[in-house]
C-alpha cells in the first residue's frame, strides 16, 4: 500500500505531500482499508495546481518505462529556474525536482526517492528497505549491496531501479519494488480523444478498444445493480474488404429484456465511454496498485460518480483523483480530501483533516467548502 507521496518543485508545485494513512476519525470507515484512506480527492479552483500533481506522476511513470530516447527530466518550476539562471551559485540547489514514495509490500517498508536537474539528468536516487539503504545513486556513483560502481553505458535519465530490474533478475527486492512502482497508472481523462491519455508500463502496448471488449461483460455485471446507464456490452468484429484487407470494427451492443441492438462504438455517450475506460483500467491493475486520474468527474453524472466511488471501495486499488464535483464530498472523510491553492507563483496543497481537524460526521463538508469556510485556513507556507 502506498503510504505517502511527496513531490517537490515539479511543474507549479512548491511541495505536495499526500498522506494516505487514516486520521483520527470514527466515521465513513468504508473508506479505510488496511489503515489507509481510499480514494484521495484533490479539489481546487482552475489554475490552482490539481493537474500539476497528476502530470508529475505521469512524468515519473514515463521515466520507469518509456524508451530511453524519449525520457526527459522533471519540469522544474519556471520561477525557480529563472532564479537559477540569474544567480547560479546562490540558487543551484533550487533547480532540483523530486518525487518520493513511501509504501509497504508484504510487511516490508520501502522508501524510493528520485530527483532530476533542469540541466537534464538524474542527480540522486535511492531505495530504502525497512530504513536501510538498499541502493543509492548520486550523480556518477551508486552503491548496491555495499559495492560501489561507476555508472557505465546507461543514460543519465534512466532510473537505476529500472536498470537493476533488468540486470538483477534474481534480486527479489528489486523485482517486486520495480513491478509495484512501474504498475502505477496515470489517466489523463480530459485527453481521452487526443491520443495517448494513459501513462503506465502496464498499458504501453494496449489497444484501449480491445481492453473495453475484454472487460465489457464484467463491467456490465458490475453496473447491473444501478440504473445509471442502459445495459450494454462492447464487441469486436473483423471485417474483410473486397481488396482483401482486414479491419477491426467495434460495436456498442444495447440490450434490455427483449430489446437488443448494435451501434458503432463511436456513438457511445461520452459518460459511458469514460466510465467504461476507467473501470477497464481499474480491473486490469494488480491488487493494491495505484491509479491517478485527472478530472475523474469528466462527463459523469453525480449518481454515476457515486457508483464509481462505491466500486473503488470494493476493490483493492488505491485511487487518487482531481475533481470539481462537490457532491462526492458528502461520502468522504476529512483525511481523504486535499485542496490545491495557487499563490505567488507556486501551487500549495492542504489536507482538510490538518487545516480543519475538528470536523465531525454531522458537519456538511460540501456546504463548508462551497461557502469558503476552509479558505482562511489555507495560508501560504512561509
Coordinates of C-alpha atoms in Angstrom, one line a residue:
X1 CA 0.0 0.0 0.0
X2 CA 1.2 3.5 -0.8
X3 CA 1.5 5.4 2.5
X4 CA 2.9 8.8 1.4
X5 CA 3.7 10.7 -1.8
X6 CA 6.0 13.8 -1.7
X7 CA 6.5 16.0 -4.8
X8 CA 8.8 19.0 -4.8
X9 CA 9.5 21.7 -7.4
X10 CA 7.8 19.9 -10.3
X11 CA 5.6 21.9 -12.6
X12 CA 4.0 24.6 -10.5
X13 CA 4.4 22.6 -7.3
X14 CA 6.3 24.0 -4.4
X15 CA 5.7 21.0 -2.2
X16 CA 2.9 18.5 -2.4
X17 CA 2.7 15.9 0.4
X18 CA -0.2 13.4 0.2
X19 CA -0.5 11.2 3.2
X20 CA -2.7 8.1 2.8
X21 CA -2.6 7.0 6.4
X22 CA -6.0 7.5 8.1
X23 CA -6.6 10.2 10.6
X24 CA -8.4 10.0 13.9
X25 CA -12.0 9.8 12.7
X26 CA -14.6 7.2 13.5
X27 CA -17.0 7.6 10.6
X28 CA -17.1 6.6 6.9
X29 CA -14.9 3.6 7.8
X30 CA -15.8 2.1 4.4
X31 CA -13.2 4.5 3.0
X32 CA -10.4 2.9 5.1
X33 CA -8.5 -0.2 4.0
X34 CA -5.5 -1.6 5.9
X35 CA -5.0 1.7 7.7
X36 CA -5.1 3.9 4.6
X37 CA -7.9 6.0 3.2
X38 CA -9.1 5.4 -0.3
X39 CA -9.8 7.2 -2.6
X40 CA -7.9 10.5 -2.2
X41 CA -9.6 13.6 -3.8
X42 CA -7.9 16.8 -4.8
X43 CA -10.1 19.9 -5.1
X44 CA -9.2 23.4 -6.1
X45 CA -10.1 26.3 -8.4
X46 CA -9.0 26.3 -12.1
X47 CA -5.3 27.0 -12.2
X48 CA -4.7 26.0 -8.6
X49 CA -2.4 23.1 -9.4
X50 CA -4.5 20.0 -9.4
X51 CA -3.3 18.7 -12.8
X52 CA 0.3 19.6 -11.8
X53 CA 0.2 16.7 -9.4
X54 CA -1.2 14.3 -12.0
X55 CA 1.2 15.4 -14.7
X56 CA 4.1 15.0 -12.3
X57 CA 3.1 11.4 -11.7
X58 CA 2.7 10.8 -15.4
X59 CA 6.2 12.1 -15.9
X60 CA 7.5 9.8 -13.1
X61 CA 5.8 6.8 -14.6
X62 CA 7.3 7.6 -18.0
X63 CA 10.8 7.5 -16.6
X64 CA 10.2 4.0 -15.4
X65 CA 9.0 2.6 -18.8
X66 CA 9.3 4.8 -21.8
X67 CA 12.1 4.4 -24.4
X68 CA 15.4 6.0 -23.4
X69 CA 15.4 8.5 -26.2
X70 CA 12.1 9.9 -25.1
X71 CA 12.9 10.5 -21.5
X72 CA 13.2 14.0 -20.0
X73 CA 13.9 15.4 -16.5
X74 CA 11.0 16.7 -14.4
X75 CA 9.8 20.1 -15.4
X76 CA 11.2 22.4 -12.7
X77 CA 9.0 25.3 -11.6
X78 CA 9.8 28.1 -14.0
X79 CA 10.2 30.7 -11.3
X80 CA 12.9 28.6 -9.6
X81 CA 14.6 28.0 -12.9
X82 CA 14.6 31.8 -13.7
X83 CA 16.2 32.4 -10.3
X84 CA 18.8 29.8 -11.0
X85 CA 19.8 31.4 -14.3
X86 CA 20.1 34.8 -12.7
X87 CA 22.2 33.6 -9.7
X88 CA 23.6 30.2 -10.4
X89 CA 25.8 29.9 -7.3
X90 CA 23.1 31.1 -4.9
X91 CA 20.2 29.1 -6.2
X92 CA 21.7 26.0 -7.6
X93 CA 20.1 23.8 -5.0
X94 CA 16.7 25.1 -6.0
X95 CA 16.6 23.7 -9.5
X96 CA 16.2 20.1 -8.3
X97 CA 12.8 18.5 -8.8
X98 CA 12.0 15.3 -6.9
X99 CA 9.4 12.6 -6.2
X100 CA 9.4 10.4 -3.1
X101 CA 7.2 7.3 -2.4
X102 CA 6.8 5.5 0.9
X103 CA 5.0 2.2 0.7
X104 CA 4.6 -1.3 2.1
X105 CA 4.9 -4.6 0.3
X106 CA 4.5 -7.9 2.2
X107 CA 5.0 -6.2 5.6
X108 CA 8.3 -4.6 4.5
X109 CA 8.5 -0.8 4.5
X110 CA 10.1 0.9 1.4
X111 CA 11.1 4.4 0.5
X112 CA 12.0 5.3 -3.1
X113 CA 13.4 8.7 -4.0
X114 CA 14.4 10.2 -7.3
X115 CA 15.4 13.7 -8.3
X116 CA 16.4 15.3 -11.6
X117 CA 18.0 18.5 -12.6
X118 CA 16.7 21.0 -15.1
X119 CA 20.1 20.5 -16.7
X120 CA 18.9 17.1 -17.9
X121 CA 19.9 14.2 -15.7
X122 CA 19.2 12.3 -12.6
X123 CA 21.0 13.9 -9.7
X124 CA 20.1 11.5 -6.9
X125 CA 18.1 8.2 -6.4
X126 CA 17.8 5.7 -3.7
X127 CA 15.8 2.8 -2.3
X128 CA 15.5 2.1 1.4
X129 CA 14.1 -1.2 2.8
X130 CA 13.0 -1.1 6.4
X131 CA 15.0 2.0 6.9
X132 CA 18.2 0.6 5.5
X133 CA 19.6 1.9 2.2
X134 CA 19.3 -0.9 -0.4
X135 CA 20.9 1.1 -3.3
X136 CA 21.8 4.7 -3.9
X137 CA 22.8 6.6 -7.0
X138 CA 24.4 10.0 -6.6
X139 CA 25.4 11.7 -9.9
X140 CA 28.3 9.5 -11.1
X141 CA 28.2 6.8 -8.5
X142 CA 25.8 4.4 -6.9
X143 CA 26.2 1.8 -4.2
X144 CA 24.4 -1.5 -4.4
X145 CA 24.7 -4.3 -1.7
X146 CA 27.7 -2.4 -0.2
X147 CA 29.6 -2.3 -3.5
X148 CA 30.4 1.0 -5.3
X149 CA 30.5 1.1 -9.1
X150 CA 30.7 3.6 -11.9
X151 CA 27.6 4.0 -14.0
X152 CA 28.6 2.9 -17.5
X153 CA 26.7 2.8 -20.8
X154 CA 23.5 4.0 -19.0
X155 CA 21.5 7.0 -20.0
X156 CA 21.7 9.6 -17.3
X157 CA 17.9 9.8 -17.3
X158 CA 17.2 6.1 -16.9
X159 CA 16.4 5.4 -13.2
X160 CA 18.8 3.0 -11.6
X161 CA 15.9 1.0 -10.3
X162 CA 14.8 0.4 -13.9
X163 CA 18.3 -0.7 -14.9
X164 CA 18.7 -3.0 -11.9
X165 CA 15.4 -4.6 -12.6
X166 CA 16.8 -5.7 -16.0
X167 CA 20.2 -6.8 -14.7
X168 CA 19.5 -8.2 -11.2
X169 CA 17.0 -10.8 -12.3
X170 CA 17.4 -12.9 -9.1
X171 CA 17.1 -10.0 -6.7
X172 CA 13.5 -10.4 -5.3
X173 CA 13.5 -7.0 -3.6
X174 CA 14.4 -5.1 -6.8
X175 CA 11.9 -7.1 -8.9
X176 CA 9.0 -6.6 -6.5
X177 CA 9.7 -2.9 -6.0
X178 CA 10.1 -2.2 -9.7
X179 CA 6.9 -4.2 -10.5
X180 CA 5.0 -2.2 -8.0
X181 CA 6.3 1.3 -9.0
X182 CA 6.1 0.6 -12.7
X183 CA 2.5 -0.5 -12.4
X184 CA 1.4 3.0 -11.2
X185 CA -1.0 4.3 -13.8
X186 CA -1.9 7.9 -14.7
X187 CA -5.1 8.5 -16.6
X188 CA -5.5 12.0 -18.2
X189 CA -9.2 11.8 -18.8
X190 CA -9.6 15.2 -20.5
X191 CA -7.3 13.9 -23.2
X192 CA -9.2 10.8 -23.9
X193 CA -9.9 11.8 -27.5
X194 CA -6.5 13.4 -28.1
X195 CA -4.2 10.4 -28.5
X196 CA -2.3 8.9 -25.6
X197 CA -4.1 9.5 -22.3
X198 CA -2.9 6.5 -20.2
X199 CA 0.7 6.5 -18.9
X200 CA 1.8 3.2 -17.4
X201 CA 4.1 0.3 -18.2
X202 CA 1.1 -2.0 -17.8
X203 CA -0.7 -0.4 -20.8
X204 CA 2.2 0.6 -23.1
X205 CA 1.1 -1.6 -26.0
X206 CA -2.6 -1.9 -25.1
X207 CA -5.4 -1.1 -27.6
X208 CA -8.0 0.6 -25.4
X209 CA -10.9 -0.6 -27.6
X210 CA -9.6 -4.2 -27.2
X211 CA -9.4 -3.7 -23.5
X212 CA -13.0 -2.4 -23.4
X213 CA -14.1 -5.6 -25.2
X214 CA -12.2 -7.8 -22.8
X215 CA -13.7 -6.3 -19.7
X216 CA -17.1 -5.4 -21.2
X217 CA -19.2 -8.2 -19.7
X218 CA -17.6 -7.9 -16.2
X219 CA -18.4 -4.2 -16.3
X220 CA -21.9 -4.8 -17.4
X221 CA -22.4 -7.1 -14.4
X222 CA -20.9 -4.5 -12.1
X223 CA -23.2 -1.8 -13.4
X224 CA -26.3 -4.0 -13.4
X225 CA -27.1 -3.1 -9.8
X226 CA -27.6 0.6 -10.8
X227 CA -29.8 2.1 -13.4
X228 CA -27.4 4.9 -14.4
X229 CA -26.9 3.5 -17.9
X230 CA -28.7 1.2 -20.4
X231 CA -27.3 -2.3 -20.2
X232 CA -24.6 -2.7 -22.8
X233 CA -21.5 -4.6 -23.8
X234 CA -18.8 -3.9 -26.4
X235 CA -17.8 -6.4 -29.0
X236 CA -15.3 -6.6 -31.8
X237 CA -15.7 -8.0 -35.3
X238 CA -13.2 -8.3 -38.1
X239 CA -14.4 -7.0 -41.5
X240 CA -12.7 -8.1 -44.7
X241 CA -12.9 -5.7 -47.6
X242 CA -13.0 -6.6 -51.3
X243 CA -9.3 -5.8 -51.7
X244 CA -8.5 -8.4 -49.0
X245 CA -7.6 -6.0 -46.3
X246 CA -9.0 -6.7 -42.8
X247 CA -10.1 -4.1 -40.3
X248 CA -11.4 -4.3 -36.8
X249 CA -14.8 -2.9 -36.1
X250 CA -16.2 -2.2 -32.6
X251 CA -19.8 -2.2 -31.7
X252 CA -21.9 -1.0 -28.8
X253 CA -24.5 -3.7 -28.0
X254 CA -27.5 -2.3 -26.2
X255 CA -29.8 -4.8 -24.5
X256 CA -32.8 -4.6 -22.2
X257 CA -35.2 -7.5 -21.7
X258 CA -36.5 -8.3 -25.3
X259 CA -34.5 -5.4 -26.8
X260 CA -31.1 -5.9 -28.4
X261 CA -29.5 -3.6 -31.0
X262 CA -26.0 -2.7 -32.2
X263 CA -24.5 0.7 -32.8
X264 CA -21.0 1.7 -33.9
X265 CA -18.8 2.3 -30.8
X266 CA -18.3 5.9 -31.9
X267 CA -21.9 6.5 -31.0
X268 CA -21.4 5.7 -27.3
X269 CA -22.1 8.6 -25.0
X270 CA -19.0 10.4 -23.5
X271 CA -20.0 9.5 -20.0
X272 CA -20.5 5.8 -20.8
X273 CA -17.2 5.7 -22.6
X274 CA -15.3 7.5 -19.8
X275 CA -16.7 5.1 -17.2
X276 CA -16.0 2.0 -19.3
X277 CA -12.4 3.0 -19.7
X278 CA -11.9 3.9 -16.1
X279 CA -13.4 0.6 -14.9
X280 CA -11.5 -1.4 -17.6
X281 CA -8.2 0.1 -16.3
X282 CA -9.0 -0.5 -12.7
X283 CA -9.9 -4.1 -13.4
X284 CA -6.5 -4.6 -15.2
X285 CA -4.3 -3.1 -12.4
X286 CA -2.7 -5.6 -9.9
X287 CA -4.1 -5.8 -6.4
X288 CA -3.0 -2.9 -4.3
X289 CA -2.0 -1.0 -7.4
X290 CA -2.3 2.8 -7.6
X291 CA -4.2 4.8 -10.2
X292 CA -4.1 8.6 -10.6
X293 CA -6.9 10.1 -12.6
X294 CA -7.1 13.8 -13.7
X295 CA -10.7 15.1 -13.7
X296 CA -12.4 11.9 -12.7
X297 CA -15.8 13.5 -13.0
X298 CA -15.4 14.5 -16.7
X299 CA -18.8 13.9 -18.3
X300 CA -20.0 11.8 -15.3
X301 CA -23.4 12.4 -13.8
X302 CA -23.3 12.7 -9.9
X303 CA -25.1 9.4 -9.5
X304 CA -22.6 7.7 -11.9
X305 CA -19.7 9.2 -10.0
X306 CA -21.1 7.9 -6.7
X307 CA -21.4 4.5 -8.2
X308 CA -17.7 4.7 -9.4
X309 CA -16.7 5.6 -5.8
X310 CA -18.5 2.5 -4.5
X311 CA -16.7 0.3 -6.9
X312 CA -13.4 1.7 -5.8
X313 CA -14.1 0.9 -2.2
X314 CA -14.9 -2.7 -3.1
X315 CA -11.7 -3.3 -5.0
X316 CA -8.1 -3.3 -3.5
X317 CA -6.9 -0.5 -5.8
X318 CA -5.7 2.9 -4.4
X319 CA -7.1 5.8 -6.4
X320 CA -6.0 9.5 -6.3
X321 CA -8.0 11.9 -8.5
X322 CA -8.7 15.5 -9.2
X323 CA -12.3 16.6 -9.2
X324 CA -14.6 19.5 -9.4
X325 CA -17.9 17.8 -8.4
X326 CA -18.5 18.7 -4.8
X327 CA -21.3 16.1 -4.4
X328 CA -18.6 13.5 -3.8
X329 CA -17.6 15.3 -0.6
X330 CA -20.7 14.0 1.1
X331 CA -19.3 10.5 1.2
X332 CA -15.7 11.3 2.2
X333 CA -13.7 11.7 5.4
X334 CA -11.6 14.9 6.0
X335 CA -8.4 12.8 5.7
X336 CA -9.4 11.9 2.2
X337 CA -9.6 15.5 0.9
X338 CA -6.9 17.8 -0.3
X339 CA -7.2 21.4 -1.6
X340 CA -4.8 22.9 -4.1
X341 CA -4.2 26.7 -3.9
X342 CA -2.0 28.8 -6.1
X343 CA -0.1 31.7 -4.5
X344 CA 2.8 33.9 -5.6
X345 CA 3.9 31.5 -8.4
X346 CA 3.5 28.2 -6.6
X347 CA 0.8 25.6 -6.0
X348 CA 0.4 24.6 -2.4
X349 CA -1.6 21.7 -1.0
X350 CA -3.6 21.3 2.2
X351 CA -5.1 18.2 3.8
X352 CA -8.5 19.0 5.1
X353 CA -8.0 17.0 8.3
X354 CA -4.9 19.1 9.1
X355 CA -6.2 22.6 8.4
X356 CA -9.7 21.9 9.9
X357 CA -9.3 18.9 12.2
X358 CA -12.4 19.2 14.3
X359 CA -14.9 18.2 11.5
X360 CA -17.5 15.7 12.8
X361 CA -19.8 13.4 10.9
X362 CA -22.7 15.8 11.5
X363 CA -20.9 18.5 9.5
X364 CA -21.6 19.0 5.8
X365 CA -18.2 19.2 4.2
X366 CA -19.7 20.1 0.8
X367 CA -21.5 23.2 2.1
X368 CA -18.5 24.2 4.1
X369 CA -16.3 24.1 1.1
X370 CA -18.7 25.9 -1.2
X371 CA -19.1 28.7 1.4
X372 CA -15.3 29.1 1.5
X373 CA -15.1 28.1 5.2
X374 CA -11.7 26.5 4.6
X375 CA -10.1 29.3 2.7
X376 CA -9.0 31.2 5.7
X377 CA -7.1 28.1 7.0
X378 CA -5.1 27.7 3.8
X379 CA -2.2 30.1 4.4
X380 CA 0.9 30.2 2.3
X381 CA 3.7 28.0 3.9
X382 CA 6.4 30.6 4.7

